Short mmCIF file of C-alpha atoms in Angstrom, two decimals:
data_model
loop_
_atom_site.label_atom_id
_atom_site.label_comp_id
_atom_site.label_asym_id
_atom_site.label_seq_id
_atom_site.Cartn_x
_atom_site.Cartn_y
_atom_site.Cartn_z
CA MET P 151 151.73 10.16 36.41
CA ASN P 152 148.00 9.92 37.05
CA TYR P 153 146.71 7.18 39.29
CA THR P 154 143.22 6.07 40.21
CA LEU P 155 143.30 5.53 43.94
CA PRO P 156 142.14 2.04 44.97
CA LEU P 157 139.38 3.24 47.28
CA ALA P 158 137.32 0.70 49.18
CA GLY P 159 133.72 0.38 48.10
CA ARG P 160 132.58 1.83 51.43
CA ALA P 161 134.34 5.14 50.73
CA LYS P 162 131.39 6.37 48.69
CA ASP P 163 129.21 6.07 51.80
CA LEU P 164 131.43 8.33 53.94
CA VAL P 165 129.05 11.27 53.72
CA GLY P 166 130.51 13.53 56.40
CA SER P 167 128.60 15.87 58.69
CA MET P 168 127.43 19.42 58.11
CA ILE P 169 126.96 19.63 61.87
CA ASP P 170 130.62 19.00 62.64
CA SER P 171 131.81 20.94 59.59
CA SER P 172 130.03 24.03 60.93
CA THR P 173 132.75 24.37 63.58
CA SER P 174 135.43 24.95 60.95
CA LEU P 175 133.11 27.06 58.83
CA LEU P 176 132.24 29.42 61.65
CA ALA P 177 135.90 29.70 62.68
CA SER P 178 136.63 31.14 59.22
CA HIS P 179 134.26 34.08 59.78
CA THR P 180 135.33 37.13 61.76
CA HIS P 181 132.00 38.99 62.08
CA ASP P 182 129.69 38.53 65.05
CA ILE P 183 127.63 35.34 64.74
CA VAL P 184 125.01 34.04 67.15
CA ARG P 185 125.76 30.34 67.12
CA PHE P 186 122.73 28.08 67.19
CA ALA P 187 124.41 25.42 65.02
CA MET P 188 126.57 23.11 67.15
CA GLY P 189 124.90 21.11 69.91
CA SER P 190 127.37 22.17 72.54
CA PRO P 191 127.03 23.03 76.23
CA ALA P 192 127.30 26.68 77.17
CA ASP P 193 130.87 27.75 77.85
CA GLU P 194 129.84 28.95 81.29
CA ALA P 195 128.19 25.57 81.98
CA VAL P 196 131.50 23.73 81.74
CA PRO P 197 133.24 23.48 85.16
CA ALA P 198 136.57 24.44 83.59
CA ALA P 199 138.13 25.86 86.77
CA GLU P 200 137.45 22.61 88.63
CA PHE P 201 138.85 20.59 85.75
CA ARG P 202 142.04 22.67 85.75
CA GLN P 203 142.40 22.23 89.51
CA ILE P 204 141.83 18.49 89.32
CA ALA P 205 144.33 18.14 86.47
CA GLY P 206 147.00 19.94 88.48
CA GLU P 207 146.40 17.79 91.53
CA ILE P 208 145.99 14.25 90.21
CA LEU P 209 147.68 13.75 86.85
CA ASP P 210 150.88 11.73 87.21
CA ASN P 211 152.86 9.22 85.17
CA SER P 212 149.99 6.73 85.28
CA SER P 213 147.87 9.23 83.36
CA PHE P 214 150.19 9.32 80.37
CA THR P 215 150.52 5.70 79.40
CA TYR P 216 148.22 3.18 77.74
CA GLY P 217 145.09 2.26 79.63
CA ALA P 218 142.72 -0.70 79.68
CA THR P 219 140.67 -0.78 76.48
CA GLU P 220 137.43 -1.21 78.42
CA GLY P 221 138.16 1.91 80.46
CA GLU P 222 140.04 3.02 83.54
CA PRO P 223 138.93 0.83 86.49
CA ARG P 224 138.24 3.76 88.80
CA LEU P 225 136.05 5.54 86.25
CA LEU P 226 134.11 2.36 85.55
CA GLN P 227 133.42 1.75 89.25
CA LEU P 228 132.44 5.37 89.87
CA LEU P 229 130.13 5.21 86.86
CA VAL P 230 128.47 2.05 88.21
CA ASP P 231 128.03 3.79 91.57
CA TYR P 232 126.53 6.88 89.94
CA LEU P 233 124.20 4.94 87.66
CA ALA P 234 122.86 3.15 90.75
CA THR P 235 121.27 6.50 91.68
CA THR P 236 119.51 6.82 88.30
CA PRO P 237 116.67 4.87 86.63
CA ASP P 238 119.27 2.85 84.69
CA PRO P 239 121.58 1.06 87.15
CA SER P 240 124.27 -1.04 85.54
CA SER P 241 127.23 -3.29 86.33
CA LEU P 242 130.88 -3.56 85.40
CA ASP P 243 130.28 -6.46 83.03
CA ARG P 244 127.95 -4.29 80.92
CA LEU P 245 130.06 -1.13 80.54
CA VAL P 246 132.84 -0.11 78.17
CA ILE P 247 134.27 3.41 78.15
CA THR P 248 134.31 4.95 74.67
CA THR P 249 135.88 7.92 72.95
CA GLY P 250 132.69 9.95 73.02
CA GLY P 251 129.22 8.81 72.05
CA MET P 252 130.17 8.62 68.37
CA GLN P 253 132.54 5.73 69.05
CA GLY P 254 129.68 3.92 70.77
CA LEU P 255 127.57 4.33 67.63
CA ASP P 256 130.45 3.14 65.48
CA LEU P 257 130.90 0.06 67.64
CA ALA P 258 127.18 -0.68 67.37
CA SER P 259 127.34 -0.64 63.59
CA LYS P 260 130.60 -2.58 63.59
CA LEU P 261 128.97 -5.34 65.65
CA PHE P 262 125.52 -5.50 64.05
CA VAL P 263 125.48 -4.06 60.52
CA ASP P 264 126.52 -6.00 57.43
CA PRO P 265 126.48 -4.47 53.93
CA GLY P 266 122.91 -4.37 52.68
CA ASP P 267 121.29 -4.68 56.11
CA LEU P 268 118.15 -2.64 56.73
CA VAL P 269 118.53 -0.11 59.57
CA VAL P 270 115.56 1.93 60.80
CA VAL P 271 116.26 5.60 61.58
CA GLU P 272 114.10 8.49 62.73
CA SER P 273 113.30 11.29 60.29
CA PRO P 274 114.64 13.84 61.06
CA THR P 275 117.58 12.28 62.86
CA TYR P 276 121.11 12.88 64.07
CA THR P 277 122.75 12.19 60.73
CA ASN P 278 126.16 11.50 62.27
CA GLY P 279 124.51 8.37 63.66
CA SER P 280 122.81 7.36 60.42
CA ALA P 281 126.02 8.12 58.51
CA THR P 282 127.86 5.65 60.73
CA ALA P 283 125.44 2.90 59.73
CA LEU P 284 125.82 3.93 56.07
CA SER P 285 129.59 3.63 56.36
CA TYR P 286 129.12 -0.06 57.18
CA GLY P 287 126.89 -0.56 54.14
CA ALA P 288 123.46 -0.21 55.75
CA GLN P 289 120.33 0.64 53.80
CA LEU P 290 118.31 3.15 55.79
CA LEU P 291 114.56 3.26 56.34
CA GLU P 292 113.37 6.67 57.54
CA VAL P 293 110.40 6.78 59.92
CA PRO P 294 108.61 10.09 60.59
CA VAL P 295 108.80 11.84 63.95
CA ASP P 296 106.02 13.81 65.65
CA ASP P 297 105.56 15.35 69.10
CA ASP P 298 105.66 11.87 70.68
CA GLY P 299 108.83 10.79 68.89
CA MET P 300 109.20 8.14 66.20
CA GLN P 301 105.81 7.22 64.72
CA VAL P 302 106.14 3.60 65.74
CA ASP P 303 102.56 2.91 64.64
CA THR P 304 103.70 3.40 61.03
CA LEU P 305 106.88 1.35 61.39
CA GLU P 306 105.44 -2.12 60.86
CA ASP P 307 103.79 -1.06 57.60
CA LEU P 308 106.91 0.76 56.36
CA VAL P 309 109.02 -2.30 57.09
CA SER P 310 106.55 -4.66 55.40
CA ARG P 311 106.78 -2.60 52.21
CA THR P 312 110.52 -3.28 52.05
CA ARG P 313 109.86 -7.06 52.22
CA ARG P 314 112.79 -7.25 54.60
CA THR P 315 113.46 -7.40 58.33
CA PRO P 316 115.45 -4.66 60.06
CA LYS P 317 118.76 -5.61 61.61
CA ALA P 318 118.85 -2.54 63.86
CA ILE P 319 116.68 0.38 64.94
CA TYR P 320 118.55 3.62 65.64
CA THR P 321 116.66 5.96 67.95
CA ILE P 322 117.35 8.99 70.13
CA PRO P 323 114.36 8.47 72.41
CA THR P 324 114.72 11.32 74.89
CA PHE P 325 114.92 15.00 73.83
CA GLN P 326 115.73 13.84 70.34
CA ASN P 327 118.40 15.46 68.24
CA PRO P 328 117.31 17.44 66.22
CA SER P 329 113.63 17.81 67.19
CA GLY P 330 113.83 17.86 70.99
CA VAL P 331 110.81 15.54 71.27
CA THR P 332 110.60 12.45 73.51
CA LEU P 333 109.39 8.99 72.54
CA SER P 334 106.28 8.18 74.59
CA GLU P 335 106.13 5.17 76.91
CA GLU P 336 103.47 3.55 74.74
CA ARG P 337 105.67 3.84 71.67
CA ARG P 338 108.72 2.58 73.56
CA ARG P 339 106.81 -0.55 74.54
CA GLU P 340 105.66 -1.08 70.97
CA LEU P 341 109.18 -0.56 69.62
CA LEU P 342 110.44 -3.19 72.04
CA ARG P 343 107.73 -5.58 70.85
CA LEU P 344 108.71 -5.09 67.23
CA ALA P 345 112.41 -5.43 68.01
CA HIS P 346 111.74 -8.77 69.69
CA GLU P 347 109.55 -9.91 66.80
CA TRP P 348 112.24 -9.04 64.25
CA GLY P 349 115.31 -9.90 66.35
CA ALA P 350 116.50 -6.33 65.71
CA VAL P 351 118.86 -4.45 68.02
CA ILE P 352 117.64 -1.12 69.40
CA ILE P 353 120.58 1.29 69.28
CA ASP P 354 119.48 3.55 72.12
CA ASP P 355 121.40 6.83 71.74
CA ASP P 356 120.67 9.03 74.77
CA PRO P 357 123.09 11.92 75.35
CA TYR P 358 120.43 14.16 76.94
CA GLY P 359 118.34 11.99 79.27
CA LEU P 360 119.87 13.48 82.43
CA LEU P 361 118.93 17.00 81.29
CA ARG P 362 115.15 16.97 81.84
CA PHE P 363 114.00 20.37 83.10
CA SER P 364 110.21 20.06 82.75
CA GLY P 365 107.54 17.39 82.40
CA ASP P 366 107.54 13.85 83.74
CA ASP P 367 110.18 11.18 83.29
CA VAL P 368 109.48 8.49 80.70
CA PRO P 369 110.74 4.97 81.48
CA THR P 370 113.87 4.07 79.55
CA PHE P 371 114.12 0.98 77.36
CA GLN P 372 116.24 -0.67 80.04
CA THR P 373 113.63 0.09 82.68
CA LEU P 374 110.87 -1.36 80.49
CA SER P 375 112.90 -4.45 79.51
CA PRO P 376 115.72 -5.06 82.04
CA HIS P 377 118.81 -6.99 80.91
CA ASP P 378 117.43 -7.18 77.38
CA PRO P 379 120.22 -8.29 74.99
CA LEU P 380 118.54 -6.43 72.14
CA ILE P 381 119.10 -3.04 73.81
CA PHE P 382 122.46 -1.43 73.04
CA SER P 383 122.72 1.87 74.96
CA VAL P 384 125.10 4.66 73.96
CA ARG P 385 125.85 7.42 76.49
CA THR P 386 128.31 10.31 76.78
CA PHE P 387 129.71 12.93 79.13
CA SER P 388 129.87 15.38 76.20
CA LYS P 389 126.55 17.09 76.89
CA ILE P 390 126.71 17.02 80.69
CA LEU P 391 130.39 17.87 81.30
CA ALA P 392 132.33 18.88 78.19
CA PRO P 393 132.44 17.58 74.61
CA GLY P 394 136.20 18.07 74.40
CA TRP P 395 136.81 15.25 76.88
CA ARG P 396 135.62 12.72 74.29
CA VAL P 397 134.59 10.33 77.05
CA GLY P 398 131.42 8.27 76.83
CA TRP P 399 130.27 4.72 77.48
CA VAL P 400 128.16 1.91 76.13
CA ASP P 401 125.90 -0.25 78.25
CA ALA P 402 125.28 -3.60 76.55
CA ASP P 403 124.66 -7.25 77.21
CA PRO P 404 127.67 -8.84 78.98
CA SER P 405 128.05 -11.33 76.12
CA LEU P 406 129.10 -8.41 73.91
CA ARG P 407 131.80 -7.00 76.17
CA GLN P 408 134.77 -8.86 74.72
CA LEU P 409 133.60 -8.11 71.19
CA LEU P 410 133.34 -4.43 72.13
CA ILE P 411 136.87 -4.53 73.52
CA ASN P 412 138.13 -6.27 70.39
CA GLY P 413 136.39 -3.76 68.16
CA LYS P 414 137.69 -0.79 70.13
CA GLN P 415 141.24 -2.14 70.09
CA ALA P 416 141.09 -1.91 66.29
CA MET P 417 140.12 1.76 66.63
CA ASP P 418 142.15 3.53 69.31
CA THR P 419 143.51 0.97 71.83
CA CYS P 420 142.04 2.97 74.71
CA THR P 421 140.14 6.17 75.40
CA ASN P 422 142.27 9.19 76.38
CA VAL P 423 143.64 8.24 79.80
CA PRO P 424 144.25 11.71 81.32
CA ASN P 425 140.70 12.72 80.43
CA GLN P 426 139.29 9.58 82.04
CA HIS P 427 141.25 10.33 85.22
CA ILE P 428 139.93 13.90 85.38
CA VAL P 429 136.32 12.83 84.76
CA ALA P 430 136.64 10.10 87.40
CA GLU P 431 138.00 12.51 89.99
CA TYR P 432 135.28 15.05 89.21
CA ILE P 433 132.63 12.39 89.88
CA ALA P 434 134.46 11.18 93.00
CA ARG P 435 134.38 14.66 94.50
CA GLY P 436 130.60 14.52 94.44
CA GLY P 437 129.76 17.48 92.25
CA LEU P 438 128.03 15.78 89.34
CA GLU P 439 124.45 15.86 90.62
CA ASP P 440 124.68 19.51 91.72
CA HIS P 441 126.20 20.32 88.33
CA LEU P 442 123.32 18.59 86.54
CA ALA P 443 120.79 20.43 88.70
CA GLY P 444 122.37 23.73 87.69
CA LEU P 445 122.31 22.76 84.01
CA ARG P 446 118.60 21.95 84.19
CA VAL P 447 117.82 25.42 85.54
CA LEU P 448 120.08 27.11 82.99
CA TYR P 449 118.74 25.22 79.98
CA ARG P 450 115.11 25.67 80.95
CA GLU P 451 115.66 29.42 81.08
CA ARG P 452 117.26 29.32 77.64
CA ARG P 453 114.58 27.10 76.15
CA ASP P 454 111.93 29.51 77.41
CA ALA P 455 113.90 32.48 76.08
CA MET P 456 114.09 30.91 72.62
CA LEU P 457 110.40 30.03 72.52
CA ASP P 458 109.50 33.57 73.62
CA SER P 459 111.83 35.10 71.02
CA VAL P 460 110.45 32.92 68.23
CA GLU P 461 106.91 33.96 69.13
CA ARG P 462 107.91 37.65 69.27
CA HIS P 463 109.88 37.78 66.01
CA PHE P 464 108.15 35.14 63.87
CA GLY P 465 104.58 34.88 65.16
CA ASP P 466 102.51 32.40 63.16
CA ARG P 467 105.03 32.24 60.30
CA VAL P 468 106.69 29.23 61.99
CA SER P 469 105.85 26.28 64.19
CA THR P 470 108.20 24.77 66.76
CA THR P 471 108.59 21.79 69.04
CA HIS P 472 108.43 22.32 72.81
CA PRO P 473 111.25 20.24 74.30
CA GLU P 474 111.17 19.27 77.98
CA GLY P 475 114.95 18.87 78.16
CA GLY P 476 118.11 18.61 76.14
CA PHE P 477 119.52 21.20 73.75
CA PHE P 478 117.37 21.59 70.65
CA LEU P 479 114.34 23.26 69.13
CA TRP P 480 113.01 22.24 65.68
CA LEU P 481 111.57 25.14 63.74
CA THR P 482 109.41 24.72 60.62
CA LEU P 483 108.74 27.70 58.34
CA ARG P 484 105.05 28.36 57.59
CA GLY P 485 102.86 30.85 55.76
CA GLU P 486 104.81 33.42 53.76
CA PHE P 487 108.08 31.72 54.77
CA ALA P 488 107.04 28.19 53.78
CA GLU P 489 108.75 28.29 50.38
CA ILE P 490 112.16 29.23 51.80
CA ASP P 491 114.78 26.52 51.39
CA THR P 492 116.77 26.56 54.62
CA ARG P 493 119.93 25.52 52.75
CA GLU P 494 119.73 28.85 50.91
CA LEU P 495 118.65 30.63 54.09
CA PHE P 496 121.79 29.36 55.80
CA GLU P 497 124.04 31.50 53.59
CA THR P 498 121.89 34.62 54.01
CA ALA P 499 121.57 34.16 57.76
CA LEU P 500 125.29 33.53 58.20
CA ALA P 501 126.02 36.84 56.48
CA ASP P 502 123.46 38.42 58.83
CA GLY P 503 125.23 36.97 61.86
CA VAL P 504 123.31 33.85 62.89
CA ALA P 505 124.05 30.16 62.29
CA PHE P 506 121.81 27.08 62.44
CA ILE P 507 121.62 23.62 60.89
CA PRO P 508 119.31 23.36 57.84
CA GLY P 509 116.68 20.63 57.93
CA PRO P 510 118.01 18.66 54.91
CA ALA P 511 121.29 18.09 56.78
CA LEU P 512 119.27 16.13 59.34
CA SER P 513 117.75 13.59 56.96
CA PRO P 514 119.71 10.95 55.06
CA THR P 515 117.64 11.75 51.96
CA GLY P 516 117.66 15.55 52.35
CA ARG P 517 114.08 16.08 53.51
CA PHE P 518 112.77 19.05 55.57
CA ARG P 519 113.91 21.85 53.26
CA ASN P 520 111.63 24.31 55.13
CA ALA P 521 112.85 23.32 58.63
CA LEU P 522 115.94 23.90 60.74
CA ARG P 523 117.54 22.99 64.05
CA LEU P 524 118.35 25.57 66.72
CA CYS P 525 120.49 24.90 69.80
CA PHE P 526 119.33 26.97 72.75
CA ALA P 527 121.85 25.57 75.26
CA SER P 528 124.95 27.51 74.28
CA SER P 529 123.68 31.11 74.19
CA THR P 530 122.47 33.55 76.84
CA PRO P 531 118.84 34.74 76.68
CA GLU P 532 120.03 38.09 75.35
CA ARG P 533 122.06 36.48 72.58
CA ILE P 534 119.18 34.12 71.81
CA ASP P 535 116.83 37.05 71.26
CA GLU P 536 119.36 38.80 69.05
CA GLY P 537 119.94 35.65 67.02
CA ILE P 538 116.24 34.97 66.50
CA ARG P 539 115.73 38.63 65.50
CA ARG P 540 118.48 38.29 62.90
CA LEU P 541 117.05 35.00 61.63
CA ALA P 542 113.57 36.49 61.18
CA GLY P 543 115.11 39.41 59.31
CA SER P 544 116.94 37.01 57.00
CA CYS P 545 113.68 35.20 56.24
CA GLU P 546 111.91 38.48 55.52
CA ARG P 547 114.61 39.59 53.09
CA MET P 548 114.58 36.26 51.27
CA THR P 549 110.79 36.48 50.90
CA GLN P 550 110.94 40.06 49.63
CA ASN P 551 113.62 39.17 47.08
CA ARG P 552 111.69 36.32 45.48
#
C-alpha cells in the first residue's frame, strides 16, 4: 500500500548542509584529494596522545552514567576559571555545556524564534547556523559582508524595507565562517545599539576567537555591553581541541539557564559524560594556553602559505580575504575566471584532487556563484600549495572548455 507520510510542516525547511555532507562524499573517493572543504583542525594539532593517556587514567564508572544536563560540575568550574583569564569572564549561573556549538545554536533558535520571525544573518554565512533558524520557521534577512564584517550601516535600511522588526541577529563576529573577516568595533557598537532598539537577541557565534594569530584584538560584545541579556554567546571546543568531542557551551543571561536546561533535556538529556571528563582533565593539567599558542603559530604559517600559493598560481584572476585568525579564506574568481560557477567547478576540482565549499552553499539563497571557501587549517604548507595548484588548473580547464 502507498502512504503519504504525515510530515510536520517544518520538515520542508530541513535543508541539510553541504559542509557536513562533504565528509561522507570525500570518504567515498579513493584518489588523493587535498581537503580544503571541512573546517576542521589539523590532525597533528589535536593532542590525541594526551587525550588517550587521560582517558586511561581517569575514566571510571562515574564517566559512564547520566550527567547533569547543565554540564559536569568540574568542567563548568574549570571553564569559569579559564574564562577569567580571557576578555570574557563568566560565572556558573551563565554557563550550560552543550553537545558542540551546533546545539548552542539550536537552543538559541528554540528559545527565541517563532514561525515567521525575522532573523538577520550575514551573507555569506555559516549556513548550518541559518538552517537551524529556518528549521524553527524563521524568515531570513541576508546582510552583506565586507572586510570589516557585516555591513551594519546597511542593516537599518534593509530591515525597514521588510516593515518588520528582527527577533534575532545571527553573527559570527570574529574570523567569520566562511569569509575569515572580523566585525569592527565600530560596527559591533552599532549592532548593539540596533539590537537594543529592536529588542532583538544577538546570537554571537564565536568558535574561533581564541585563534587570533595577527592583528589587534577587537572587544567582544560582552566586553562592550557586560551582562547584557540580549547577548546569547555560543562557544565550542571543536576548533581548539577536537571536533569529535562534541563539547561546547553557551554563555547567556542567568534568567535563561533553566529554560536552556529544559530545552536541552528534550534533546539529549546531557552532553557525552566521558568526553566532558577528558576535556575537564585536559584543562586541569594546565596545557590549554600552551596548546592555543601552538595553534596560533601553526595556523598563521598555513594562512600565509595559502595566500602565497593563491598569488603564485592565480595572480590577479582572483581576490581573497586576509584573515587574522581562525580557519578560512574566501576566494572570489575574477577576470577570465569570473564566469565560472563554483558549483560546477566543485565536480571538476574533485576529480582533479582538491575539495572546497562552493559559495552558493554559504548563502541561504544561493548567492556567490563565483566564490568559494577554503580551509587552510587542516593541511600542511606543501599540501596547500599542491591543492591550490590543482584548483587553478581546474579553473583553467573549465575556462578553455567553454
